[in-house]
GROMACS .gro file of C-alpha atoms in nm:
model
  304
    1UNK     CA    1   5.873  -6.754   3.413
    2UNK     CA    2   5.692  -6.461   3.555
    3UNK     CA    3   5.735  -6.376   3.959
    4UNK     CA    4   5.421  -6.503   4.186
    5UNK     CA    5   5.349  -6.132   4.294
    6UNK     CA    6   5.399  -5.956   3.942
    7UNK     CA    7   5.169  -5.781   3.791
    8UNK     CA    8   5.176  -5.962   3.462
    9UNK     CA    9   5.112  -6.315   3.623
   10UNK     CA   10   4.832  -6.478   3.458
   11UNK     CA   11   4.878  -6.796   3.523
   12UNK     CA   12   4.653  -6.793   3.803
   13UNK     CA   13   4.248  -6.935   3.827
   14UNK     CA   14   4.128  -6.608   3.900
   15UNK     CA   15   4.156  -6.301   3.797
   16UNK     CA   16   4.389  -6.029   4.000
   17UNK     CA   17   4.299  -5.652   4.092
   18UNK     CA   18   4.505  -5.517   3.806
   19UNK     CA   19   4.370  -5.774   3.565
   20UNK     CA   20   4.030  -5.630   3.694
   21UNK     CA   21   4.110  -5.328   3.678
   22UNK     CA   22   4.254  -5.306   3.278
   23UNK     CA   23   3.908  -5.506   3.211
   24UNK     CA   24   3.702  -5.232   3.339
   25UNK     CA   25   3.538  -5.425   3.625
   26UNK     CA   26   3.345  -5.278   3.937
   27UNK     CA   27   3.257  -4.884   3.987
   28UNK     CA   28   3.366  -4.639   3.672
   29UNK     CA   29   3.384  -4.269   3.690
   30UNK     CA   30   3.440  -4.026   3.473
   31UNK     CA   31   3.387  -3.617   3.544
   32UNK     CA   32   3.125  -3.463   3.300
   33UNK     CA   33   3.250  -3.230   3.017
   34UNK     CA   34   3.144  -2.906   2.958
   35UNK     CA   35   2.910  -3.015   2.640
   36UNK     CA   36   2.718  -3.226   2.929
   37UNK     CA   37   2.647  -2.924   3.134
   38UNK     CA   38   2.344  -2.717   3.080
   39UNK     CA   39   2.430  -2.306   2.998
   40UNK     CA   40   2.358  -2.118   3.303
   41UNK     CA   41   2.103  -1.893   3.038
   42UNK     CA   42   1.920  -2.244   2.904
   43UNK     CA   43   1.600  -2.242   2.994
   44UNK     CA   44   1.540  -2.562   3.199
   45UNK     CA   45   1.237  -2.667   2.968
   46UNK     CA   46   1.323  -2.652   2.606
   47UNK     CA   47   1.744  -2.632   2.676
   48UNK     CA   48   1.798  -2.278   2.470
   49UNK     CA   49   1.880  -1.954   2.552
   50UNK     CA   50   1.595  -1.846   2.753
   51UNK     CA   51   1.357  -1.561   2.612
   52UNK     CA   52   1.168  -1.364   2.853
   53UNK     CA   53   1.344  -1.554   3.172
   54UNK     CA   54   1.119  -1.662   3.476
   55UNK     CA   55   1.306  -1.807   3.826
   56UNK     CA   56   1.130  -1.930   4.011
   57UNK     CA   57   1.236  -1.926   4.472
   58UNK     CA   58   1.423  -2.215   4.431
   59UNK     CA   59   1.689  -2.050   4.141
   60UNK     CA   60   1.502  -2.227   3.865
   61UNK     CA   61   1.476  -2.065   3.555
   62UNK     CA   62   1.235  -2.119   3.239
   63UNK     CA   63   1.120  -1.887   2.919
   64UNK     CA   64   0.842  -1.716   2.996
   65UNK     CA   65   0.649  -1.939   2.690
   66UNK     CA   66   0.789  -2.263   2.827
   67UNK     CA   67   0.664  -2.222   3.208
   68UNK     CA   68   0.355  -2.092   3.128
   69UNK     CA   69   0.226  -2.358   2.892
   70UNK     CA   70   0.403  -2.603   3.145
   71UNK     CA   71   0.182  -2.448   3.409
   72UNK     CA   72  -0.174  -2.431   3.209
   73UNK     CA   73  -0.085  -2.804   3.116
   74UNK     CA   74  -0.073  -2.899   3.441
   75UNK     CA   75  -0.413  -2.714   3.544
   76UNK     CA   76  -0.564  -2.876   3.300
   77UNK     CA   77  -0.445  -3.217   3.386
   78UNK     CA   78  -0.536  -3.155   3.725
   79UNK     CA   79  -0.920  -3.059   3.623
   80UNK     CA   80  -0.941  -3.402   3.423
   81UNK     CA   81  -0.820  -3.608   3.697
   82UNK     CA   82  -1.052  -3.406   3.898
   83UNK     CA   83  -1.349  -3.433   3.677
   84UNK     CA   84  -1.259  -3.842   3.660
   85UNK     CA   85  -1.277  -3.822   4.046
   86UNK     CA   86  -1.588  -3.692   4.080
   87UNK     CA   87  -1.722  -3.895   3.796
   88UNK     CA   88  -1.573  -4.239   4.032
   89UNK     CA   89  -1.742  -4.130   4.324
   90UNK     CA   90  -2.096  -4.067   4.164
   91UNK     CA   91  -2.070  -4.407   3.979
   92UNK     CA   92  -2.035  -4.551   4.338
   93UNK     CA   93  -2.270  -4.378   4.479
   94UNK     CA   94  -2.514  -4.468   4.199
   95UNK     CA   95  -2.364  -4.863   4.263
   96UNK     CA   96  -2.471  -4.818   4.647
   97UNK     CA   97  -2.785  -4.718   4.562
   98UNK     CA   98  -2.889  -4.984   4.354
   99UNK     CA   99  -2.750  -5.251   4.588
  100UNK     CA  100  -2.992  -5.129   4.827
  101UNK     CA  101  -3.272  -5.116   4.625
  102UNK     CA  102  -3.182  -5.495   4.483
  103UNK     CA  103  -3.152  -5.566   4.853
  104UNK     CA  104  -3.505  -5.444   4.889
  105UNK     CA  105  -3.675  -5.606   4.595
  106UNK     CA  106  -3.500  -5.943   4.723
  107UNK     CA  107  -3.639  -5.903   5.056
  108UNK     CA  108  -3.978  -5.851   4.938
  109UNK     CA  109  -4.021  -6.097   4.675
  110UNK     CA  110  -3.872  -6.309   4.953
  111UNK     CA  111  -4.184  -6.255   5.178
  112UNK     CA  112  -4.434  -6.239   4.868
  113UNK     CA  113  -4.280  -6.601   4.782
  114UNK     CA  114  -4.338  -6.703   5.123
  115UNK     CA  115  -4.683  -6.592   5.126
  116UNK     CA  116  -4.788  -6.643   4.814
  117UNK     CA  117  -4.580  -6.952   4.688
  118UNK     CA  118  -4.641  -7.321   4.610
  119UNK     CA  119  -4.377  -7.467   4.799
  120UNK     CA  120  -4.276  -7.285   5.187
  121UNK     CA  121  -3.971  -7.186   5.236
  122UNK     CA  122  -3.680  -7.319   5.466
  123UNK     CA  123  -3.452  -7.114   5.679
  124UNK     CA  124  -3.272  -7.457   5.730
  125UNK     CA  125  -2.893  -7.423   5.611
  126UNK     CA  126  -2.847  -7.733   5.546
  127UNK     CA  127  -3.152  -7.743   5.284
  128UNK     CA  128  -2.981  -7.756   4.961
  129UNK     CA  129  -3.086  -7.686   4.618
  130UNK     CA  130  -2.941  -7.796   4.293
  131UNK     CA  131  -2.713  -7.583   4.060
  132UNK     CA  132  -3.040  -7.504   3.837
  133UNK     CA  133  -3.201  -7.267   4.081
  134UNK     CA  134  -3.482  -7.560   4.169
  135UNK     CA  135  -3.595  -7.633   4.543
  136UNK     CA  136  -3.683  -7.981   4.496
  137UNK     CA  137  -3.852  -8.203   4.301
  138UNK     CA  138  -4.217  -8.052   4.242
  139UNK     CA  139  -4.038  -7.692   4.342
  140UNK     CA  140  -4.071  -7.391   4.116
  141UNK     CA  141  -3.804  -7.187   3.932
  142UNK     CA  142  -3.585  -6.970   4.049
  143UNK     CA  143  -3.718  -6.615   4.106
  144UNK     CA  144  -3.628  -6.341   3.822
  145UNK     CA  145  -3.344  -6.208   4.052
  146UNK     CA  146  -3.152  -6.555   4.021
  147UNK     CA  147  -3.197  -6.580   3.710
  148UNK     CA  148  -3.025  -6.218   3.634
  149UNK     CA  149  -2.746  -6.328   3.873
  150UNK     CA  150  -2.703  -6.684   3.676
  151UNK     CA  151  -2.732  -6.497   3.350
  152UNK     CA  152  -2.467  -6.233   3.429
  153UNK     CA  153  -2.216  -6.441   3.614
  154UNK     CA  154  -1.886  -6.401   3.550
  155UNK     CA  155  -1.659  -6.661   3.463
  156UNK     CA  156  -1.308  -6.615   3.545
  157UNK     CA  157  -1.167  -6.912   3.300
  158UNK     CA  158  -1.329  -6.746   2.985
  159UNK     CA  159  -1.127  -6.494   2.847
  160UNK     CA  160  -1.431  -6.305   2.725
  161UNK     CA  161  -1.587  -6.305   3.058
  162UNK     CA  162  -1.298  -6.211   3.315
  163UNK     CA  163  -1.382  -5.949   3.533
  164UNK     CA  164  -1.173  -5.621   3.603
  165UNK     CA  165  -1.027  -5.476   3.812
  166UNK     CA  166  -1.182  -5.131   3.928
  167UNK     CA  167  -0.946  -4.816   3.920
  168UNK     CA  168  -0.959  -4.575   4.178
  169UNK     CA  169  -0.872  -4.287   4.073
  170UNK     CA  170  -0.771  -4.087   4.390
  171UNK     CA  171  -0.819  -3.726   4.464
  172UNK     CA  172  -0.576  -3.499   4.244
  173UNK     CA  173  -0.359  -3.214   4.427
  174UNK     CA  174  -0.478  -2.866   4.371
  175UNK     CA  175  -0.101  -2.722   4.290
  176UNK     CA  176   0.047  -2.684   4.031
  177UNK     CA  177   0.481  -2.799   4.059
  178UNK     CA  178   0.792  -2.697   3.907
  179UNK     CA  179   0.896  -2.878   3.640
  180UNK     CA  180   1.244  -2.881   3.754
  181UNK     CA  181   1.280  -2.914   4.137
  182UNK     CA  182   0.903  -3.086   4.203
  183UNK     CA  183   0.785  -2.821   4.487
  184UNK     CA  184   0.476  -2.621   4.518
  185UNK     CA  185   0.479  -2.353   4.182
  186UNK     CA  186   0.240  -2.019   4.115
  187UNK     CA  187   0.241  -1.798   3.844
  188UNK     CA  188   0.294  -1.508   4.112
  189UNK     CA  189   0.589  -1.651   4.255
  190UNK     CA  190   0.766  -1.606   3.943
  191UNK     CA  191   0.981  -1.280   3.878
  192UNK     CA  192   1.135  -1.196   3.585
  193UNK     CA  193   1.529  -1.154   3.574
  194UNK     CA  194   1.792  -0.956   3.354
  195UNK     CA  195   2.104  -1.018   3.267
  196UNK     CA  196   2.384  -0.719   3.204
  197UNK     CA  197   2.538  -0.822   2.880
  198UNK     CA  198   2.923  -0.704   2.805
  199UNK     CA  199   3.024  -0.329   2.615
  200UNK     CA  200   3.000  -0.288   2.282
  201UNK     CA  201   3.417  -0.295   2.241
  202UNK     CA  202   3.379  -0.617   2.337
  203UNK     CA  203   3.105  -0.733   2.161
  204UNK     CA  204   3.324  -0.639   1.863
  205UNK     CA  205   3.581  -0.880   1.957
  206UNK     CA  206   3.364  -1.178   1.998
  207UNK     CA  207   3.047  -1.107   1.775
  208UNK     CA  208   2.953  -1.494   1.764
  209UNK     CA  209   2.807  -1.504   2.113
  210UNK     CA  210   2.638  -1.271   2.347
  211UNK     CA  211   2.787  -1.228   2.680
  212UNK     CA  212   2.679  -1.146   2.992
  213UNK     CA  213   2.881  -0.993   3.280
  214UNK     CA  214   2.818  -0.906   3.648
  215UNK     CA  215   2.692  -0.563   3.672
  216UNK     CA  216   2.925  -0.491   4.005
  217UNK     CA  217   3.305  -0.632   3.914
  218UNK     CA  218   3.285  -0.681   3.540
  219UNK     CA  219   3.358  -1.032   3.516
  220UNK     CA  220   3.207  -1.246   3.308
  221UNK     CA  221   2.915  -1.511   3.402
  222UNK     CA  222   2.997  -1.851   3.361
  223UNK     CA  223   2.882  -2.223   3.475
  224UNK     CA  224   3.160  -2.180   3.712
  225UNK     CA  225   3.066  -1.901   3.913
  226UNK     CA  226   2.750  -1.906   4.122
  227UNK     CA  227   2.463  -1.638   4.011
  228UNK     CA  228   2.259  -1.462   4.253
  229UNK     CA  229   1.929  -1.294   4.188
  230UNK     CA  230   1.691  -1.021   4.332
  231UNK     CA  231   1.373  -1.087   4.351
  232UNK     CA  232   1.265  -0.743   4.379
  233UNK     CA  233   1.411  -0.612   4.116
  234UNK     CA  234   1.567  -0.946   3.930
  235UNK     CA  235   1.916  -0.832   3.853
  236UNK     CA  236   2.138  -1.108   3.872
  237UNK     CA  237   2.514  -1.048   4.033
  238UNK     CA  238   2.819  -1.314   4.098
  239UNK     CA  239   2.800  -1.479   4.459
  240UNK     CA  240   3.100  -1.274   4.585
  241UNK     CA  241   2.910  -0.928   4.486
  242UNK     CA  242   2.642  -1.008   4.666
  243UNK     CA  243   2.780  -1.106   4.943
  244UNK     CA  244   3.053  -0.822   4.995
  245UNK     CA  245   2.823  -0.560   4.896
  246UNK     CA  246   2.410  -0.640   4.899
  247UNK     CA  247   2.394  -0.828   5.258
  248UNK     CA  248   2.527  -0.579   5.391
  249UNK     CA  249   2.433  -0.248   5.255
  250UNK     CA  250   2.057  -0.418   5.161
  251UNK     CA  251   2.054  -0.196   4.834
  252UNK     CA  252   2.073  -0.355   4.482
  253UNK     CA  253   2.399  -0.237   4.330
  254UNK     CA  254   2.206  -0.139   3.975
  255UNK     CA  255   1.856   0.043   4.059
  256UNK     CA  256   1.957   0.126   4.449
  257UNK     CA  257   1.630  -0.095   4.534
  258UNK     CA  258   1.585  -0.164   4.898
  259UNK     CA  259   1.606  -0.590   4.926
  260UNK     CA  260   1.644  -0.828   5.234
  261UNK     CA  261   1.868  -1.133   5.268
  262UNK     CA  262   1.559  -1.358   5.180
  263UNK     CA  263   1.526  -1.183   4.856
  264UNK     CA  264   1.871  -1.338   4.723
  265UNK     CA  265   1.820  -1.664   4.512
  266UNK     CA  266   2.095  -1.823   4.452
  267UNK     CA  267   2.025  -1.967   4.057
  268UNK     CA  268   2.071  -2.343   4.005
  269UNK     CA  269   2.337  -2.523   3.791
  270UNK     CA  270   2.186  -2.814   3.578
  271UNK     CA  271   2.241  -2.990   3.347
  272UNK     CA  272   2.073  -3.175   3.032
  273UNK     CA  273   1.837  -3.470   3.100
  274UNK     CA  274   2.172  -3.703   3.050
  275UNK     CA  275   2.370  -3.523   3.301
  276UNK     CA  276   2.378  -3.446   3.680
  277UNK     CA  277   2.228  -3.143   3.865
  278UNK     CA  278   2.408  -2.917   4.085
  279UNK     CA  279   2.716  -3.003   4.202
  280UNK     CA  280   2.730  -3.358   4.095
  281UNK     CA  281   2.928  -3.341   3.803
  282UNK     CA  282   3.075  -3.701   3.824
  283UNK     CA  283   2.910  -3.981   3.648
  284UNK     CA  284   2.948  -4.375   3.775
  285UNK     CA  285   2.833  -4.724   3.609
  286UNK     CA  286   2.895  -5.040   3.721
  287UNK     CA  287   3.019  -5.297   3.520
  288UNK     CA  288   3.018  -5.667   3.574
  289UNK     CA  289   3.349  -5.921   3.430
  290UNK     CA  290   3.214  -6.252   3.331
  291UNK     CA  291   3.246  -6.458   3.024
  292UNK     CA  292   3.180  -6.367   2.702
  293UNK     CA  293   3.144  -5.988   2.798
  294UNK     CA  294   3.381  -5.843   2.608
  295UNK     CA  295   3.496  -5.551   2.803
  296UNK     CA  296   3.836  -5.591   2.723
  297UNK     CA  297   3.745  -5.460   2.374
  298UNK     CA  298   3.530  -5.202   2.483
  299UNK     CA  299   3.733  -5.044   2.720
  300UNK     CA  300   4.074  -4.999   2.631
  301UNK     CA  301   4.347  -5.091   2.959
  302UNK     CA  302   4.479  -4.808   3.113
  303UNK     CA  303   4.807  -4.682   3.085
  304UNK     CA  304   5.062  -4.768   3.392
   0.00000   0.00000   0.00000
């Protein structure tokens, strides 16, 4: 007979925390892997080693190709939602207009009925008509205008004659985004950056890959280390370099190019559309314990 506090007591109505816990209920983590993590030289767009590369202020980088039919797309969405706009407004217009002018022609066949007609008209509210369009008795017909409106009504219980909905299509923004961090985008705030790859003694040694190492303290550039970039000249250096040597001195440590402390970029970790961005490298799910759900076969119980 098992104690009342031990962990393998199950002869209880519910379940216990460790019973829980070997069934894989409530909050999972689990830290991402390395294969979940984007290459700091993928281009944020197609995932490959970027050709050409583009950052963007934000430490976004693309291949030249990728962000500039990304950017063109966009225009030209943003000239067919435009041209869609302008189309909506001008169909309104043209609806306003013809209102009126119905208005009008109601009015004055109004007065030309009243006038003109067999039978007078009544401003009385309380004067009814039938649902034929007919005033009375020895009345005329309804005028052409009621006919039209009997002829076109809609009826909401037929299928074939429910009305829409109109769509509004509402006034497009003139700027074009980044793909990756959704701010304000232009070609001309894009600069070009270049990577120092290693020596050719070491290229020898590892031939399968190409390298690429910080042009101040030789080491090589990694998803662990965070890149900085000019954006005067686009050299990219380690954090540390930068810091030690460029905010202070102002000088790019490669082509002796004046820069400023705004001109650093700092270039952003990612990761693959499955994976977190930045720093957030953990990854959590939720999972619910009820009947039937079979988690204890999923998940395997953890080792105590």
């Amino acid at each position: 007979m098992p104690q009342r506090h031990s962990k393998n007591n199950n002869d209880l109505a519910f379940f216990t925390y460790d019973e829980k816990k070997k069934l894989g209920y409530g909050t999972q983590k689990e830290r991402l892997g390395k294969d979940s993590i984007k290459p700091f030289d993928a281009c944020c767009l197609c995932l490959k080693p970027f050709i050409d590369p583009l950052c963007c202020q934000k430490g976004h980088v693309f291949c030249k190709e990728c962000i500039l039919e990304c950017l063109l797309s966009q225009k030209k969405d943003i000239q067919r939602k435009q041209a869609a706009h302008v189309l909506q407004k001008k169909q309104e217009k043209d609806e306003e207009e013809e209102k009126l002018m119905l208005q009008k022609a109601r009015e004055l066949e109004a007065f030309d009925q009243q006038n003109h007609g067999a039978v007078p008209q009544y401003n009385d509210k309380s004067y009814t008509r039938d649902k034929n369009g007919f005033h009375g008795a020895n009345s005329v017909k309804v005028t052409s205008y009621e006919e039209e409106a009997l002829r076109n009504m809609k009826a909401f219980w037929l299928p074939s004659a429910t009305p829409e909905a109109p769509v509004k299509v509402e006034a497009p923004s003139n700027c074009t985004v980044c793909p990756e961090g959704k701010e304000k985008l232009k070609l001309k705030s894009l600069f070009p950056i270049y990577l120092t790859e290693e020596d050719k003694e070491q290229k020898r040694s590892n031939s399968i890959s190409t390298n690429f190492i910080c042009p101040s303290c030789k080491v090589t550039l990694t998803n662990t280390l965070t890149l900085v970039a000019l954006s005067t000249c686009g050299h990219v250096f380690c954090k540390k370099c930068a810091d030690r040597f460029m905010v202070v001195d102002k000088v790019c440590l490669t082509c002796n190019k004046g820069c400023k402390e705004k001109n650093l970029v700092c270039l952003e970790k990612g990761g693959t559309g499955f994976a977190g961005h930045d720093d957030h490298l953990e990854a959590t799910d939720f999972k619910h314990l009820g009947s039937g759900s079979g988690l204890g076969l999923v998940r395997p119980a953890l080792k105590t």
